Structures are given as C-alpha cells and as structure tokens.
mmCIF file of C-alpha atoms in Angstrom:
data_model
loop_
_atom_site.group_PDB
_atom_site.id
_atom_site.type_symbol
_atom_site.label_atom_id
_atom_site.label_comp_id
_atom_site.label_asym_id
_atom_site.label_seq_id
_atom_site.Cartn_x
_atom_site.Cartn_y
_atom_site.Cartn_z
ATOM 1 C CA MET A 94 -1.993 58.276 -29.957
ATOM 2 C CA THR A 95 -4.278 55.728 -28.328
ATOM 3 C CA ARG A 96 -2.843 52.232 -28.759
ATOM 4 C CA HIS A 97 -5.101 49.104 -29.076
ATOM 5 C CA LEU A 98 -4.838 45.386 -29.393
ATOM 6 C CA LEU A 99 -6.929 44.610 -32.620
ATOM 7 C CA ARG A 100 -4.589 42.056 -34.307
ATOM 8 C CA ASP A 101 -1.476 40.174 -33.122
ATOM 9 C CA ASP A 102 0.948 42.593 -34.970
ATOM 10 C CA ASP A 103 -0.342 45.634 -33.053
ATOM 11 C CA LEU A 104 2.519 44.574 -30.649
ATOM 12 C CA SER A 105 6.200 44.764 -32.053
ATOM 13 C CA PRO A 106 8.354 41.950 -31.022
ATOM 14 C CA ALA A 107 9.831 44.030 -28.118
ATOM 15 C CA GLU A 108 6.262 45.052 -26.879
ATOM 16 C CA GLN A 109 5.002 41.531 -27.214
ATOM 17 C CA ALA A 110 7.973 40.416 -24.843
ATOM 18 C CA GLU A 111 7.294 43.237 -22.565
ATOM 19 C CA VAL A 112 3.420 42.217 -22.138
ATOM 20 C CA LEU A 113 4.382 38.498 -21.711
ATOM 21 C CA ALA A 114 6.890 39.596 -18.824
ATOM 22 C CA LEU A 115 4.396 41.623 -17.172
ATOM 23 C CA ALA A 116 1.798 38.731 -17.423
ATOM 24 C CA ALA A 117 4.446 36.454 -15.631
ATOM 25 C CA ARG A 118 4.911 38.978 -12.929
ATOM 26 C CA MET A 119 1.072 39.378 -12.545
ATOM 27 C CA LYS A 120 0.620 35.734 -12.327
ATOM 28 C CA ALA A 121 2.981 35.593 -9.494
ATOM 29 C CA ASP A 122 1.395 38.617 -7.781
ATOM 30 C CA PRO A 123 -2.415 38.205 -8.628
ATOM 31 C CA PHE A 124 -3.721 40.924 -6.164
ATOM 32 C CA GLY A 125 -1.195 43.518 -7.282
ATOM 33 C CA GLU A 126 0.492 43.972 -4.019
ATOM 34 C CA VAL A 127 3.884 44.383 -5.994
ATOM 35 C CA VAL A 128 2.861 45.506 -9.496
ATOM 36 C CA GLY A 129 0.053 47.697 -8.436
ATOM 37 C CA LYS A 130 -3.476 48.037 -9.421
ATOM 38 C CA PRO A 131 -3.475 50.269 -12.764
ATOM 39 C CA LEU A 132 -7.567 50.232 -13.026
ATOM 40 C CA ALA A 133 -7.843 51.395 -9.292
ATOM 41 C CA GLY A 134 -10.566 54.153 -8.799
ATOM 42 C CA PRO A 135 -12.148 51.766 -10.065
ATOM 43 C CA ARG A 136 -11.909 52.534 -13.632
ATOM 44 C CA THR A 137 -14.474 50.820 -15.792
ATOM 45 C CA VAL A 138 -13.800 48.312 -18.581
ATOM 46 C CA ALA A 139 -16.797 47.770 -21.193
ATOM 47 C CA MET A 140 -16.967 44.059 -22.035
ATOM 48 C CA ILE A 141 -19.193 43.472 -25.194
ATOM 49 C CA PHE A 142 -20.036 39.930 -26.041
ATOM 50 C CA ASP A 143 -21.645 39.375 -29.410
ATOM 51 C CA LYS A 144 -20.688 35.649 -29.324
ATOM 52 C CA PRO A 145 -21.139 32.793 -26.698
ATOM 53 C CA THR A 146 -18.416 33.240 -24.195
ATOM 54 C CA LEU A 147 -17.138 31.481 -21.106
ATOM 55 C CA ARG A 148 -13.317 31.690 -20.792
ATOM 56 C CA THR A 149 -13.372 35.411 -22.255
ATOM 57 C CA GLN A 150 -15.985 36.790 -20.023
ATOM 58 C CA SER A 151 -14.755 35.090 -16.816
ATOM 59 C CA SER A 152 -11.062 35.769 -17.305
ATOM 60 C CA PHE A 153 -11.459 39.472 -18.252
ATOM 61 C CA ALA A 154 -14.008 40.079 -15.338
ATOM 62 C CA ALA A 155 -11.743 38.416 -12.750
ATOM 63 C CA GLY A 156 -8.786 40.378 -14.246
ATOM 64 C CA ILE A 157 -10.184 43.564 -14.167
ATOM 65 C CA ALA A 158 -11.470 43.102 -10.655
ATOM 66 C CA GLU A 159 -7.786 42.029 -9.739
ATOM 67 C CA LEU A 160 -6.529 45.231 -11.262
ATOM 68 C CA GLY A 161 -8.873 47.368 -9.127
ATOM 69 C CA GLY A 162 -11.339 48.106 -11.949
ATOM 70 C CA ASN A 163 -15.034 47.571 -12.554
ATOM 71 C CA PRO A 164 -15.982 45.142 -15.296
ATOM 72 C CA LEU A 165 -19.070 46.308 -17.191
ATOM 73 C CA PRO A 166 -20.621 43.328 -19.302
ATOM 74 C CA ILE A 167 -22.565 44.344 -22.194
ATOM 75 C CA ASN A 168 -24.956 41.873 -24.019
ATOM 76 C CA GLY A 169 -24.359 42.086 -27.645
ATOM 77 C CA ASP A 170 -27.897 40.690 -28.506
ATOM 78 C CA LEU A 171 -29.457 43.727 -26.667
ATOM 79 C CA ALA A 172 -27.193 46.204 -27.655
ATOM 80 C CA GLN A 173 -27.244 45.270 -31.408
ATOM 81 C CA ILE A 174 -24.196 47.323 -32.322
ATOM 82 C CA GLY A 175 -24.257 48.231 -36.087
ATOM 83 C CA VAL A 176 -27.884 47.617 -36.184
ATOM 84 C CA ARG A 177 -29.725 49.771 -33.652
ATOM 85 C CA GLU A 178 -26.775 52.263 -33.406
ATOM 86 C CA SER A 179 -23.894 52.682 -35.619
ATOM 87 C CA VAL A 180 -20.444 51.366 -34.433
ATOM 88 C CA GLU A 181 -19.144 54.924 -34.610
ATOM 89 C CA ASP A 182 -22.041 56.173 -32.196
ATOM 90 C CA VAL A 183 -21.487 53.452 -29.634
ATOM 91 C CA ALA A 184 -17.861 54.073 -29.790
ATOM 92 C CA ARG A 185 -18.373 57.613 -28.791
ATOM 93 C CA VAL A 186 -20.837 56.670 -25.999
ATOM 94 C CA LEU A 187 -18.624 53.981 -24.408
ATOM 95 C CA GLY A 188 -15.539 55.855 -24.621
ATOM 96 C CA ARG A 189 -17.250 58.558 -22.453
ATOM 97 C CA GLN A 190 -18.195 55.850 -19.938
ATOM 98 C CA ALA A 191 -15.186 53.381 -19.800
ATOM 99 C CA ALA A 192 -11.411 53.364 -19.566
ATOM 100 C CA GLN A 193 -11.099 50.638 -21.927
ATOM 101 C CA ILE A 194 -13.422 48.617 -24.213
ATOM 102 C CA VAL A 195 -13.232 44.756 -24.723
ATOM 103 C CA TRP A 196 -15.232 43.384 -27.594
ATOM 104 C CA ARG A 197 -15.835 39.801 -28.854
ATOM 105 C CA THR A 198 -17.548 39.807 -32.188
ATOM 106 C CA ASN A 199 -17.145 38.640 -35.591
ATOM 107 C CA ASP A 200 -16.347 41.278 -38.123
ATOM 108 C CA GLN A 201 -12.777 42.803 -37.682
ATOM 109 C CA SER A 202 -13.690 45.917 -39.425
ATOM 110 C CA LYS A 203 -16.201 46.787 -36.648
ATOM 111 C CA LEU A 204 -13.300 46.506 -34.200
ATOM 112 C CA ASP A 205 -11.352 48.902 -36.247
ATOM 113 C CA ALA A 206 -14.234 51.486 -36.322
ATOM 114 C CA MET A 207 -14.741 51.078 -32.487
ATOM 115 C CA ALA A 208 -10.903 51.917 -32.116
ATOM 116 C CA GLN A 209 -11.159 54.856 -34.514
ATOM 117 C CA TRP A 210 -14.026 56.572 -32.787
ATOM 118 C CA SER A 211 -13.790 55.655 -29.052
ATOM 119 C CA GLY A 212 -10.897 57.589 -27.898
ATOM 120 C CA VAL A 213 -9.906 54.828 -25.340
ATOM 121 C CA PRO A 214 -7.818 51.456 -25.839
ATOM 122 C CA VAL A 215 -9.950 48.766 -27.537
ATOM 123 C CA ILE A 216 -9.085 45.020 -27.258
ATOM 124 C CA ASN A 217 -10.005 42.278 -29.634
ATOM 125 C CA ALA A 218 -11.351 39.527 -27.448
ATOM 126 C CA LEU A 219 -11.984 37.356 -30.535
ATOM 127 C CA SER A 220 -12.998 38.213 -34.242
ATOM 128 C CA ASP A 221 -13.299 35.948 -37.169
ATOM 129 C CA ASP A 222 -9.842 36.915 -38.210
ATOM 130 C CA PHE A 223 -7.734 37.118 -35.097
ATOM 131 C CA HIS A 224 -7.622 35.758 -31.509
ATOM 132 C CA PRO A 225 -4.587 37.948 -30.068
ATOM 133 C CA CYS A 226 -5.544 37.424 -26.357
ATOM 134 C CA GLN A 227 -5.474 33.620 -26.558
ATOM 135 C CA LEU A 228 -2.111 33.837 -28.335
ATOM 136 C CA LEU A 229 -0.596 35.761 -25.605
ATOM 137 C CA ALA A 230 -2.022 33.187 -23.154
ATOM 138 C CA ASP A 231 -0.471 30.502 -25.040
ATOM 139 C CA LEU A 232 2.784 32.044 -25.649
ATOM 140 C CA LEU A 233 2.836 32.734 -21.837
ATOM 141 C CA THR A 234 2.026 28.895 -21.316
ATOM 142 C CA ILE A 235 4.739 27.735 -23.585
ATOM 143 C CA THR A 236 7.323 29.994 -21.843
ATOM 144 C CA GLU A 237 6.410 28.432 -18.509
ATOM 145 C CA ARG A 238 6.980 24.926 -19.876
ATOM 146 C CA LYS A 239 9.892 25.452 -22.127
ATOM 147 C CA GLY A 240 11.611 28.423 -20.748
ATOM 148 C CA ARG A 241 11.707 30.245 -24.249
ATOM 149 C CA LEU A 242 9.953 30.977 -27.281
ATOM 150 C CA ALA A 243 12.530 31.879 -29.873
ATOM 151 C CA GLY A 244 13.672 28.963 -31.943
ATOM 152 C CA LEU A 245 10.939 26.595 -30.990
ATOM 153 C CA THR A 246 8.688 25.058 -33.673
ATOM 154 C CA ALA A 247 4.970 25.354 -33.326
ATOM 155 C CA THR A 248 2.611 23.312 -35.622
ATOM 156 C CA PHE A 249 -1.015 24.065 -36.007
ATOM 157 C CA VAL A 250 -3.057 21.250 -37.476
ATOM 158 C CA GLY A 251 -6.632 21.520 -38.927
ATOM 159 C CA ASP A 252 -8.487 24.473 -39.834
ATOM 160 C CA GLY A 253 -5.689 26.869 -40.820
ATOM 161 C CA ALA A 254 -7.981 29.627 -42.149
ATOM 162 C CA CYS A 255 -9.652 30.476 -38.721
ATOM 163 C CA ASN A 256 -8.686 33.127 -36.328
ATOM 164 C CA MET A 257 -6.390 30.790 -34.476
ATOM 165 C CA GLY A 258 -4.370 29.793 -37.516
ATOM 166 C CA ASN A 259 -4.167 33.451 -38.540
ATOM 167 C CA SER A 260 -3.123 34.589 -34.948
ATOM 168 C CA TRP A 261 -0.489 31.659 -34.636
ATOM 169 C CA LEU A 262 1.108 32.772 -37.809
ATOM 170 C CA ILE A 263 1.579 36.472 -36.709
ATOM 171 C CA ALA A 264 2.257 36.009 -32.933
ATOM 172 C CA GLY A 265 4.477 33.067 -33.372
ATOM 173 C CA ALA A 266 6.598 34.803 -35.881
ATOM 174 C CA THR A 267 6.684 37.795 -33.827
ATOM 175 C CA ALA A 268 8.045 35.660 -30.984
ATOM 176 C CA GLY A 269 10.743 34.312 -33.143
ATOM 177 C CA MET A 270 9.102 30.901 -33.403
ATOM 178 C CA HIS A 271 9.032 28.518 -36.420
ATOM 179 C CA VAL A 272 5.365 28.220 -37.379
ATOM 180 C CA VAL A 273 3.973 25.401 -39.499
ATOM 181 C CA VAL A 274 0.361 25.068 -40.454
ATOM 182 C CA SER A 275 -0.952 21.703 -41.721
ATOM 183 C CA SER A 276 -4.514 21.948 -43.368
ATOM 184 C CA PRO A 277 -6.478 20.270 -46.298
ATOM 185 C CA GLN A 278 -7.057 22.090 -49.580
ATOM 186 C CA GLY A 279 -9.677 24.835 -49.038
ATOM 187 C CA TYR A 280 -8.641 25.256 -45.118
ATOM 188 C CA GLU A 281 -5.252 26.865 -45.607
ATOM 189 C CA PRO A 282 -4.684 30.313 -44.180
ATOM 190 C CA ALA A 283 -4.920 33.225 -46.494
ATOM 191 C CA ALA A 284 -1.655 33.847 -48.598
ATOM 192 C CA GLU A 285 -1.479 37.578 -47.208
ATOM 193 C CA MET A 286 -1.208 36.081 -43.541
ATOM 194 C CA VAL A 287 1.779 33.694 -44.368
ATOM 195 C CA ALA A 288 3.408 36.498 -46.183
ATOM 196 C CA ARG A 289 3.075 38.759 -43.137
ATOM 197 C CA ALA A 290 4.190 36.222 -40.949
ATOM 198 C CA GLN A 291 7.333 35.383 -43.105
ATOM 199 C CA GLN A 292 7.882 39.317 -43.081
ATOM 200 C CA ILE A 293 7.908 39.387 -39.429
ATOM 201 C CA GLY A 294 10.033 36.377 -39.197
ATOM 202 C CA GLU A 295 12.762 38.017 -41.370
ATOM 203 C CA GLN A 296 13.150 40.471 -38.379
ATOM 204 C CA THR A 297 12.844 38.004 -35.537
ATOM 205 C CA GLY A 298 14.665 34.889 -36.769
ATOM 206 C CA GLY A 299 11.211 33.177 -36.926
ATOM 207 C CA SER A 300 9.523 31.540 -39.889
ATOM 208 C CA ALA A 301 6.167 30.414 -41.335
ATOM 209 C CA ARG A 302 5.357 27.921 -43.715
ATOM 210 C CA LEU A 303 2.459 25.484 -45.075
ATOM 211 C CA GLU A 304 2.955 21.749 -44.900
ATOM 212 C CA ARG A 305 0.079 19.636 -46.424
ATOM 213 C CA GLU A 306 1.216 16.333 -45.088
ATOM 214 C CA VAL A 307 0.291 16.313 -41.636
ATOM 215 C CA GLY A 308 2.929 13.809 -40.168
ATOM 216 C CA ALA A 309 5.696 15.572 -41.749
ATOM 217 C CA ALA A 310 4.240 18.866 -40.389
ATOM 218 C CA VAL A 311 4.249 17.567 -36.809
ATOM 219 C CA ASP A 312 7.554 15.763 -36.957
ATOM 220 C CA GLY A 313 9.979 17.053 -34.374
ATOM 221 C CA ALA A 314 7.699 19.741 -33.266
ATOM 222 C CA ASP A 315 7.944 21.358 -29.824
ATOM 223 C CA VAL A 316 4.279 22.510 -29.630
ATOM 224 C CA VAL A 317 1.348 21.152 -31.559
ATOM 225 C CA ILE A 318 -2.015 23.110 -31.497
ATOM 226 C CA THR A 319 -5.495 22.431 -32.793
ATOM 227 C CA ASP A 320 -8.760 24.040 -32.547
ATOM 228 C CA THR A 321 -12.459 23.168 -33.116
ATOM 229 C CA TRP A 322 -13.179 22.390 -36.940
ATOM 230 C CA VAL A 323 -16.708 23.941 -36.603
ATOM 231 C CA SER A 324 -16.196 27.388 -35.220
ATOM 232 C CA MET A 325 -19.184 29.768 -34.303
ATOM 233 C CA GLY A 326 -20.909 30.844 -37.431
ATOM 234 C CA LYS A 327 -19.718 27.723 -39.579
ATOM 235 C CA GLU A 328 -22.379 25.343 -38.136
ATOM 236 C CA GLY A 329 -23.914 25.128 -41.537
ATOM 237 C CA GLU A 330 -20.701 23.540 -43.103
ATOM 238 C CA SER A 331 -20.514 21.173 -40.224
ATOM 239 C CA GLN A 332 -20.745 17.788 -42.172
ATOM 240 C CA ALA A 333 -18.363 19.039 -44.975
ATOM 241 C CA ARG A 334 -15.767 20.345 -42.466
ATOM 242 C CA LEU A 335 -15.773 16.987 -40.431
ATOM 243 C CA GLN A 336 -15.111 15.050 -43.420
ATOM 244 C CA ALA A 337 -12.360 17.240 -44.846
ATOM 245 C CA LEU A 338 -10.524 17.733 -41.569
ATOM 246 C CA ALA A 339 -10.604 14.358 -40.160
ATOM 247 C CA PRO A 340 -7.236 13.297 -41.604
ATOM 248 C CA TYR A 341 -5.902 16.319 -39.548
ATOM 249 C CA ALA A 342 -7.193 15.372 -36.046
ATOM 250 C CA LEU A 343 -4.554 15.599 -33.304
ATOM 251 C CA THR A 344 -4.423 12.105 -32.182
ATOM 252 C CA SER A 345 -2.033 10.449 -29.663
ATOM 253 C CA ASP A 346 -0.467 8.587 -32.898
ATOM 254 C CA LEU A 347 0.301 11.944 -34.315
ATOM 255 C CA MET A 348 1.628 13.458 -31.214
ATOM 256 C CA GLY A 349 4.001 10.620 -31.193
ATOM 257 C CA LYS A 350 5.633 12.006 -34.217
ATOM 258 C CA ALA A 351 6.348 15.483 -32.284
ATOM 259 C CA GLY A 352 9.482 16.218 -30.196
ATOM 260 C CA ALA A 353 9.967 14.031 -27.314
ATOM 261 C CA ASP A 354 8.915 16.696 -24.666
ATOM 262 C CA ALA A 355 6.213 18.323 -27.142
ATOM 263 C CA ILE A 356 3.168 19.813 -25.563
ATOM 264 C CA ALA A 357 -0.429 19.715 -27.031
ATOM 265 C CA MET A 358 -2.555 22.959 -26.939
ATOM 266 C CA HIS A 359 -6.261 23.653 -27.510
ATOM 267 C CA CYS A 360 -7.932 26.946 -26.878
ATOM 268 C CA LEU A 361 -11.152 25.258 -26.025
ATOM 269 C CA PRO A 362 -14.087 24.544 -26.388
ATOM 270 C CA ALA A 363 -12.681 21.204 -27.391
ATOM 271 C CA TYR A 364 -14.798 18.193 -28.988
ATOM 272 C CA ARG A 365 -13.101 15.050 -27.931
ATOM 273 C CA GLY A 366 -12.862 12.437 -30.450
ATOM 274 C CA LYS A 367 -13.041 14.990 -33.280
ATOM 275 C CA GLU A 368 -10.421 17.444 -33.671
ATOM 276 C CA ILE A 369 -8.449 15.892 -30.539
ATOM 277 C CA ASP A 370 -8.231 12.525 -28.862
ATOM 278 C CA ALA A 371 -9.893 12.501 -25.385
ATOM 279 C CA GLU A 372 -6.784 10.558 -23.834
ATOM 280 C CA LEU A 373 -4.602 13.425 -25.333
ATOM 281 C CA ILE A 374 -6.291 16.451 -23.924
ATOM 282 C CA ASP A 375 -6.684 14.650 -20.663
ATOM 283 C CA GLY A 376 -3.222 13.356 -20.598
ATOM 284 C CA PRO A 377 0.354 14.579 -19.270
ATOM 285 C CA ASP A 378 1.235 16.429 -22.776
ATOM 286 C CA SER A 379 -1.825 18.613 -22.535
ATOM 287 C CA VAL A 380 -1.610 22.117 -21.285
ATOM 288 C CA VAL A 381 -5.024 23.199 -22.014
ATOM 289 C CA TRP A 382 -5.880 24.098 -18.378
ATOM 290 C CA ASP A 383 -2.835 26.107 -18.099
ATOM 291 C CA GLU A 384 -3.873 28.015 -21.327
ATOM 292 C CA ALA A 385 -7.250 28.852 -19.851
ATOM 293 C CA GLU A 386 -6.092 30.071 -16.712
ATOM 294 C CA ASN A 387 -3.385 32.235 -18.574
ATOM 295 C CA ARG A 388 -5.974 34.088 -20.370
ATOM 296 C CA ARG A 389 -6.501 36.053 -17.215
ATOM 297 C CA HIS A 390 -2.773 36.928 -16.557
ATOM 298 C CA ALA A 391 -2.265 37.795 -20.155
ATOM 299 C CA GLN A 392 -5.176 40.071 -20.424
ATOM 300 C CA LYS A 393 -4.439 41.741 -17.226
ATOM 301 C CA ALA A 394 -1.114 42.520 -18.760
ATOM 302 C CA VAL A 395 -2.652 43.747 -21.969
ATOM 303 C CA MET A 396 -5.106 46.042 -20.052
ATOM 304 C CA ALA A 397 -2.396 47.357 -17.692
ATOM 305 C CA TRP A 398 0.115 47.987 -20.670
ATOM 306 C CA LEU A 399 -2.430 49.716 -22.777
ATOM 307 C CA GLN A 400 -3.403 51.910 -19.607
ATOM 308 C CA GLU A 401 0.185 52.833 -19.275
ATOM 309 C CA GLN A 402 0.349 53.786 -23.052
ATOM 310 C CA ASP A 403 -2.856 55.782 -22.951
ATOM 311 C CA GLY A 404 -1.686 57.715 -19.974
ATOM 312 C CA ARG A 405 1.556 58.581 -21.927
ATOM 313 C CA SER A 406 -0.425 59.667 -24.943
ATOM 314 C CA ALA A 407 -2.680 61.931 -22.625
ATOM 315 C CA SER A 408 0.342 63.530 -20.900
#
C-alpha cells in the first residue's frame, strides 16, 4: 500500500524517529555521498502551490535536486485543481508523470483525494489543518539544540486552532513531549485534536493540555512556539484577531518565564511587534533560521523514506 504524509500521525512514533534520524544524516551529507540519491534518474516530484510560498518551494526544490530528482513546480492558480479538473482526474494524471506529489493547499480533504487516486506518495506541504513538514523540521531543530525530544515541554502560544497548533499537539505527543497550548477563548484547538494527542501520549509518555493563563503555560517550558495571528485566508478577521490574541504575544518578558535555556520558535513569516518581539526573534534564544534550513533536510528525509516505502509496496 502506498504511504503518504498527509497529517502528523501518518507516522508512528518509531517511524517519526526514523525519519528524523535520516534527516540528521542527510544534513551531515547534503549531496548524498554516503546516504545516496533515492530520486536519481532523475525521478520527477510534482510541487503544487495553491498558496503563497517561499520556504516550502525553495526547500523542496533544493532538496529534490540534492536527492538526484527533478522538481516540477505547478502553479495552482493555473491548474485550478478541483475547478477546471477534478482532484481525482489530476491525481491520475500526475501519478503517471511524477514519482511523488507535494501539495500546499487549503482543504485537507483535497489532499486525501489526491492520495486516494494518485498511486504515488503524496506529501502535505501545508493545509488549513496540518503542517507536518514544518513539525519535522522543528523537531529536528529541537533535537540539535537539546539532544532529545522525549520529556521536554513545548508550549504553543497564540492561535491554537491553526494548522501549527494541531500539528504541534499531534507530532509533539508522538515524540513523547509534553505539549501545552495557550490561547484565548475562541482560538483553542478542536477537542478531537487534543484528545488524539492525549491518546498518542499514553503510548509515548508524552501529554497534551490546554492552559488559558499564558504565563502559567510558559512557566518552565523548554520550547516556546508561536505563529502568525492572521494566516492565509484569515485576512478578513484581521482586526478581531489582533485584539483577541494580543495578550498571547511571545514577548521577551513572557520568554523570561520559560526554562533557563528555553528556545523560541516561529515557522515564519513573522510579524515583529505583533505575535513576537523583534528583539526575541533576532536574539540568542531564537532558532527560527535553523527551523527554516531544516525544512530542506526534514523534507528530503520524508521523500527518501516514502520512496523506500513505495518500493517495498511495489516489490
């Protein structure tokens, strides 16, 4: 059966650890002199972008080239998938052209349909519900700084109902971390996301909980994360969001409540002076540039791992 990465819990705890270990090896060997080039041929990877992109497009394109493959960018505005042609028909076409499909889109159900009909691995490069590639990059970054994941406390502050809040709950619990989400009323993650993370945590030793009071949520944390308050597609709610989320800004004062060697994370793009202080994102506790670089290494590992799984299913 073809494997995909559509949401964070598509990887078991053991598989997540395997992908992260492969990402670390690939970072140390960027041109595949030791780990090889699993997309050599070159095999083509279709990259569909329905939403604005910088890190996703650049990191996937560079990573595919380093794996020996051919990156094929597809403009979502021109392709009009689901409008001009059905997702099912596009999946059948691209599955005959490409070894894998990367899609940055809004609707998670469209990714599910692509995966059902493509016949090749499909990777979620961001949806409104999940951002699993960013989380693998973040977990790789934390491992580099802390030497481990299990047992650490990661606190997400701000809009907990966004894709990053969901992915942190699921992927953090999968890694055995204690995930705390602090959001104002109306911006909490969905109850089923918290329940799913708690279910995973029972297996891994991790945990997941909500904490309304932001100072208590950050107290003693090893990692503090935030994301933009006005995500793509939410521009019409801008003023209401800025007002509601202002008390949850990741400031230097708030960071001072975290653990002594805590790190600050942001997946970018960041809006300095809103969800995060300028001096914090540019300061010594920030790891945002490592996160940005590690998108490439983590995604290379995902593509190589899925390619290996696809080969096994075909044999």
